[in-house]
CSV table of C-alpha atoms in Angstrom, one decimal:
chain,number,residue,atom,x,y,z
A,1,UNK,CA,-0.2,-0.4,0.0
A,2,UNK,CA,1.3,3.6,-0.4
A,3,UNK,CA,0.8,6.1,1.7
A,4,UNK,CA,-1.4,9.0,0.6
A,5,UNK,CA,1.0,11.8,-1.1
A,6,UNK,CA,0.9,15.9,-0.2
A,7,UNK,CA,0.2,17.9,-3.6
A,8,UNK,CA,2.3,21.3,-4.0
A,9,UNK,CA,1.5,24.5,-5.2
A,10,UNK,CA,5.7,25.7,-6.3
A,11,UNK,CA,6.0,28.7,-7.1
A,12,UNK,CA,8.6,27.6,-10.1
A,13,UNK,CA,11.1,30.5,-10.4
A,14,UNK,CA,12.0,32.2,-13.9
A,15,UNK,CA,12.7,31.2,-16.6
A,16,UNK,CA,15.4,27.5,-16.7
A,17,UNK,CA,17.7,29.8,-13.7
A,18,UNK,CA,19.2,26.6,-12.8
A,19,UNK,CA,21.4,26.4,-16.0
A,20,UNK,CA,21.8,30.2,-15.5
A,21,UNK,CA,24.9,31.0,-12.3
A,22,UNK,CA,23.4,34.5,-11.4
A,23,UNK,CA,20.0,33.5,-11.6
A,24,UNK,CA,20.4,29.9,-9.8
A,25,UNK,CA,22.5,32.5,-7.0
A,26,UNK,CA,19.1,34.3,-6.8
A,27,UNK,CA,16.9,31.6,-6.3
A,28,UNK,CA,19.0,29.5,-3.9
A,29,UNK,CA,15.9,29.2,-1.0
A,30,UNK,CA,13.8,28.0,-4.5
A,31,UNK,CA,15.9,25.6,-5.1
A,32,UNK,CA,16.0,24.3,-1.3
A,33,UNK,CA,13.0,25.1,-0.9
A,34,UNK,CA,12.7,21.7,-4.2
A,35,UNK,CA,15.1,19.9,-2.2
A,36,UNK,CA,13.4,19.4,1.1
A,37,UNK,CA,10.5,18.7,-0.8
A,38,UNK,CA,12.0,15.4,-1.6
A,39,UNK,CA,13.2,14.9,1.6
A,40,UNK,CA,9.3,15.5,2.9
A,41,UNK,CA,7.9,12.8,1.4
A,42,UNK,CA,6.2,9.9,3.2
A,43,UNK,CA,8.1,7.6,0.5
A,44,UNK,CA,9.3,8.0,-2.8
A,45,UNK,CA,6.3,8.7,-4.9
A,46,UNK,CA,5.6,6.5,-8.5
A,47,UNK,CA,5.2,9.5,-10.9
A,48,UNK,CA,4.9,12.8,-10.7
A,49,UNK,CA,1.8,14.8,-12.3
A,50,UNK,CA,2.6,18.7,-12.9
A,51,UNK,CA,0.0,20.9,-13.4
A,52,UNK,CA,1.3,24.0,-14.8
A,53,UNK,CA,0.9,27.5,-15.7
A,54,UNK,CA,2.6,26.9,-19.1
A,55,UNK,CA,0.9,24.6,-20.5
A,56,UNK,CA,-3.3,25.3,-21.7
A,57,UNK,CA,-5.8,23.5,-23.8
A,58,UNK,CA,-9.2,24.4,-24.4
A,59,UNK,CA,-9.9,21.2,-22.8
A,60,UNK,CA,-8.3,19.0,-20.4
A,61,UNK,CA,-5.4,17.0,-21.9
A,62,UNK,CA,-3.2,14.8,-20.3
A,63,UNK,CA,0.5,13.4,-21.3
A,64,UNK,CA,0.9,9.9,-22.3
A,65,UNK,CA,4.5,9.9,-24.0
A,66,UNK,CA,6.3,7.1,-23.0
A,67,UNK,CA,8.8,9.2,-24.2
A,68,UNK,CA,7.9,12.9,-23.4
A,69,UNK,CA,10.1,16.2,-25.6
A,70,UNK,CA,10.9,19.2,-24.5
A,71,UNK,CA,9.3,22.2,-24.7
A,72,UNK,CA,11.7,25.7,-24.1
A,73,UNK,CA,8.4,28.1,-24.0
A,74,UNK,CA,11.0,30.8,-23.2
A,75,UNK,CA,12.6,33.6,-24.8
A,76,UNK,CA,16.0,35.8,-24.4
A,77,UNK,CA,17.4,33.9,-22.2
A,78,UNK,CA,21.3,32.1,-23.4
A,79,UNK,CA,21.4,29.7,-26.6
A,80,UNK,CA,22.7,27.3,-24.1
A,81,UNK,CA,19.3,26.9,-22.2
A,82,UNK,CA,17.8,25.9,-25.8
A,83,UNK,CA,19.6,22.7,-25.3
A,84,UNK,CA,18.2,21.7,-22.0
A,85,UNK,CA,16.8,18.1,-22.1
A,86,UNK,CA,15.7,16.1,-19.0
A,87,UNK,CA,14.6,13.1,-20.2
A,88,UNK,CA,12.7,11.4,-17.1
A,89,UNK,CA,10.3,8.9,-18.6
A,90,UNK,CA,6.5,9.0,-19.3
A,91,UNK,CA,3.5,7.2,-17.0
A,92,UNK,CA,1.1,6.6,-20.1
A,93,UNK,CA,-1.0,4.1,-18.2
A,94,UNK,CA,-0.8,7.1,-15.8
A,95,UNK,CA,-1.7,8.9,-18.0
A,96,UNK,CA,-4.5,6.8,-18.9
A,97,UNK,CA,-5.8,6.8,-15.7
A,98,UNK,CA,-5.7,10.2,-14.7
A,99,UNK,CA,-8.0,11.3,-18.6
A,100,UNK,CA,-10.4,8.3,-16.8
A,101,UNK,CA,-11.4,10.5,-13.3
A,102,UNK,CA,-11.2,13.7,-15.0
A,103,UNK,CA,-14.0,11.8,-17.8
A,104,UNK,CA,-15.9,10.8,-14.9
A,105,UNK,CA,-15.5,14.0,-13.4
A,106,UNK,CA,-17.7,15.7,-16.2
A,107,UNK,CA,-15.0,17.4,-17.2
A,108,UNK,CA,-13.5,17.5,-21.2
A,109,UNK,CA,-10.4,15.6,-21.6
A,110,UNK,CA,-8.0,14.2,-23.6
A,111,UNK,CA,-5.0,12.5,-24.3
A,112,UNK,CA,-1.9,14.4,-25.8
A,113,UNK,CA,0.8,12.2,-26.9
A,114,UNK,CA,2.9,14.7,-28.5
A,115,UNK,CA,3.4,17.8,-25.2
A,116,UNK,CA,6.5,17.9,-24.0
A,117,UNK,CA,7.3,19.6,-21.0
A,118,UNK,CA,7.4,22.5,-20.6
A,119,UNK,CA,9.7,25.2,-18.2
A,120,UNK,CA,7.7,25.0,-15.7
A,121,UNK,CA,8.4,21.2,-15.5
A,122,UNK,CA,11.0,20.4,-16.0
A,123,UNK,CA,12.7,22.5,-14.0
A,124,UNK,CA,11.5,22.0,-10.8
A,125,UNK,CA,11.6,18.5,-11.6
A,126,UNK,CA,15.2,18.2,-12.5
A,127,UNK,CA,16.5,20.0,-8.8
A,128,UNK,CA,14.4,17.2,-7.0
A,129,UNK,CA,15.4,14.2,-9.4
A,130,UNK,CA,18.6,15.0,-11.2
A,131,UNK,CA,19.7,12.1,-12.2
A,132,UNK,CA,15.7,11.7,-14.2
A,133,UNK,CA,14.9,8.4,-13.1
A,134,UNK,CA,11.0,10.0,-11.8
A,135,UNK,CA,8.3,8.9,-14.2
A,136,UNK,CA,6.9,12.7,-14.8
A,137,UNK,CA,3.6,13.8,-16.6
A,138,UNK,CA,1.0,16.7,-16.8
A,139,UNK,CA,-2.1,17.7,-17.5
A,140,UNK,CA,-3.3,21.5,-18.5
A,141,UNK,CA,-4.7,24.1,-17.7
A,142,UNK,CA,-8.2,25.2,-19.2
A,143,UNK,CA,-9.1,27.4,-21.2
A,144,UNK,CA,-10.9,30.2,-18.8
A,145,UNK,CA,-9.6,29.6,-15.9
A,146,UNK,CA,-12.3,29.0,-14.2
A,147,UNK,CA,-11.6,28.4,-10.9
A,148,UNK,CA,-14.8,26.6,-9.7
A,149,UNK,CA,-13.1,23.9,-13.0
A,150,UNK,CA,-9.7,24.0,-11.3
A,151,UNK,CA,-10.9,23.2,-7.9
A,152,UNK,CA,-13.2,20.4,-10.1
A,153,UNK,CA,-9.7,19.1,-11.5
A,154,UNK,CA,-7.6,18.0,-8.5
A,155,UNK,CA,-11.3,16.2,-6.4
A,156,UNK,CA,-11.3,14.1,-9.5
A,157,UNK,CA,-7.0,13.1,-9.2
A,158,UNK,CA,-7.7,13.3,-5.7
A,159,UNK,CA,-7.5,9.4,-5.5
A,160,UNK,CA,-4.3,8.6,-7.8
A,161,UNK,CA,-2.4,10.3,-4.2
A,162,UNK,CA,-3.6,6.8,-2.1
A,163,UNK,CA,-1.5,5.6,-5.5
A,164,UNK,CA,1.6,7.2,-5.1
A,165,UNK,CA,1.7,9.4,-7.1
A,166,UNK,CA,3.1,13.2,-6.6
A,167,UNK,CA,0.0,16.6,-7.6
A,168,UNK,CA,1.9,19.7,-8.2
A,169,UNK,CA,0.7,23.0,-9.2
A,170,UNK,CA,3.7,24.5,-10.9
A,171,UNK,CA,2.4,28.7,-11.2
A,172,UNK,CA,3.6,31.5,-9.7
A,173,UNK,CA,2.6,33.2,-5.6
A,174,UNK,CA,3.4,36.9,-8.1
A,175,UNK,CA,3.6,37.0,-12.5
A,176,UNK,CA,3.4,39.8,-13.7
A,177,UNK,CA,5.8,40.5,-16.5
A,178,UNK,CA,5.8,43.1,-16.8
A,179,UNK,CA,6.3,44.7,-13.3
A,180,UNK,CA,9.5,44.0,-11.6
A,181,UNK,CA,11.5,45.2,-9.6
A,182,UNK,CA,10.8,48.4,-6.9
A,183,UNK,CA,8.1,48.5,-8.7
A,184,UNK,CA,6.8,44.9,-7.8
A,185,UNK,CA,7.5,45.3,-4.1
A,186,UNK,CA,4.2,46.2,-2.4
A,187,UNK,CA,1.7,44.3,-4.7
A,188,UNK,CA,3.4,41.3,-4.0
A,189,UNK,CA,3.4,41.8,-0.4
A,190,UNK,CA,0.4,42.7,-0.7
A,191,UNK,CA,-1.0,40.0,-2.1
A,192,UNK,CA,1.1,36.8,-0.5
A,193,UNK,CA,0.1,38.2,2.9
A,194,UNK,CA,-3.2,37.5,1.8
A,195,UNK,CA,-2.3,34.4,0.2
A,196,UNK,CA,-0.6,33.5,3.7
A,197,UNK,CA,-3.8,34.5,5.6
A,198,UNK,CA,-6.4,32.6,2.9
A,199,UNK,CA,-3.5,28.9,3.1
A,200,UNK,CA,-3.8,28.9,7.2
A,201,UNK,CA,-8.2,29.8,7.0
A,202,UNK,CA,-10.0,26.6,7.5
A,203,UNK,CA,-10.7,24.1,4.6
A,204,UNK,CA,-14.3,25.5,3.9
A,205,UNK,CA,-13.3,29.4,3.9
A,206,UNK,CA,-10.2,29.4,1.9
A,207,UNK,CA,-11.9,27.4,-0.8
A,208,UNK,CA,-14.3,29.8,-0.8
A,209,UNK,CA,-11.6,32.9,-0.8
A,210,UNK,CA,-10.2,30.9,-2.7
A,211,UNK,CA,-13.2,31.5,-5.7
A,212,UNK,CA,-13.0,34.9,-4.9
A,213,UNK,CA,-9.3,35.1,-5.4
A,214,UNK,CA,-10.4,38.9,-7.7
A,215,UNK,CA,-11.2,40.4,-4.6
A,216,UNK,CA,-7.2,40.2,-2.9
A,217,UNK,CA,-5.2,43.2,-2.3
A,218,UNK,CA,-3.6,43.8,-5.9
A,219,UNK,CA,-4.4,40.9,-7.6
A,220,UNK,CA,-5.5,42.0,-11.2
A,221,UNK,CA,-1.8,43.3,-11.3
A,222,UNK,CA,-0.1,40.0,-9.7
A,223,UNK,CA,-2.0,38.4,-12.2
A,224,UNK,CA,-2.6,40.1,-14.9
A,225,UNK,CA,-3.3,36.7,-16.3
A,226,UNK,CA,-3.8,33.8,-13.9
A,227,UNK,CA,-2.4,31.2,-15.9
A,228,UNK,CA,0.3,30.8,-12.7
A,229,UNK,CA,-1.6,31.3,-10.0
A,230,UNK,CA,-4.5,28.6,-11.8
A,231,UNK,CA,-2.4,25.9,-10.8
A,232,UNK,CA,-3.3,25.9,-6.7
A,233,UNK,CA,-6.5,25.8,-7.1
A,234,UNK,CA,-5.6,22.0,-8.5
A,235,UNK,CA,-3.4,21.0,-5.4
A,236,UNK,CA,-5.8,22.0,-3.3
A,237,UNK,CA,-9.2,20.4,-4.4
A,238,UNK,CA,-7.4,17.4,-4.6
A,239,UNK,CA,-6.2,18.2,-0.6
A,240,UNK,CA,-9.4,19.9,0.0
A,241,UNK,CA,-9.6,19.4,3.7
A,242,UNK,CA,-6.6,19.0,4.6
A,243,UNK,CA,-3.5,21.6,6.4
A,244,UNK,CA,-1.7,23.9,3.8
A,245,UNK,CA,2.1,24.4,5.4
A,246,UNK,CA,4.0,27.8,3.5
A,247,UNK,CA,7.4,25.7,2.7
A,248,UNK,CA,9.1,28.5,0.5
A,249,UNK,CA,8.9,32.4,1.1
A,250,UNK,CA,11.2,34.8,-0.8
A,251,UNK,CA,11.6,38.9,-1.0
A,252,UNK,CA,13.1,41.0,-3.2
A,253,UNK,CA,13.4,38.4,-6.3
A,254,UNK,CA,14.6,40.1,-9.6
A,255,UNK,CA,14.6,43.8,-6.9
A,256,UNK,CA,11.4,43.7,-4.9
A,257,UNK,CA,9.5,40.1,-6.1
A,258,UNK,CA,7.7,38.0,-2.7
A,259,UNK,CA,7.1,33.9,-4.2
A,260,UNK,CA,5.7,31.8,-1.3
A,261,UNK,CA,4.8,28.2,-1.8
A,262,UNK,CA,3.0,25.5,0.2
A,263,UNK,CA,2.0,22.1,0.8
A,264,UNK,CA,-1.1,20.9,1.4
A,265,UNK,CA,-1.9,18.0,3.3
């Protein structure tokens, strides 16, 4: 019998940061949090299911390739970062099971045999399992970013936790690419404080607050589009009645950004 896995919402950092020494130094606390994640798990996972802010489709989609390719979904970085290879195996059988669970919940879903690992997935996975020996697959976001639908996605996927699958929502608690530096300080601090308060609330209140997340201070400044926030809803839906714990917190990133990550369960 597998132990029930926790779920996580992680802030995955900027671009291919582990392969850029200056950026890796800036994200040293984030790197340490990913290493600690592995140490804190009840056992070695059977696989990791990543829900990344960098993959969205008209319906939910599940990566089903046995050997997913790479997706270099970033621009303006050094040439060597477009040669990165992270050859973790996929998990086709678990992908089919995930798709079946999503369909059984009445949500639109399809398998995708062509989708590759985006940097919201391969970056944290590389830090956690640098030997690329952990099966890894992704579930997309659904366009429109409905909070209720993404909570429902998480609820549908919850049974996988009892089969040794680690469910990780990979995004960023602050994601405004046009507002870095000192201008990010006030909005990211205020939104992060609201998020910390929300995550510490009783589960029913926590869910309600997040369903209405646009009422948070600076919500639409921190997330003009919520692709990097929505993975949190799925991670919480998969562990909705369980306690959330902050496992990473940083200030002053890129000269002003505050960011956090959470474990649920």
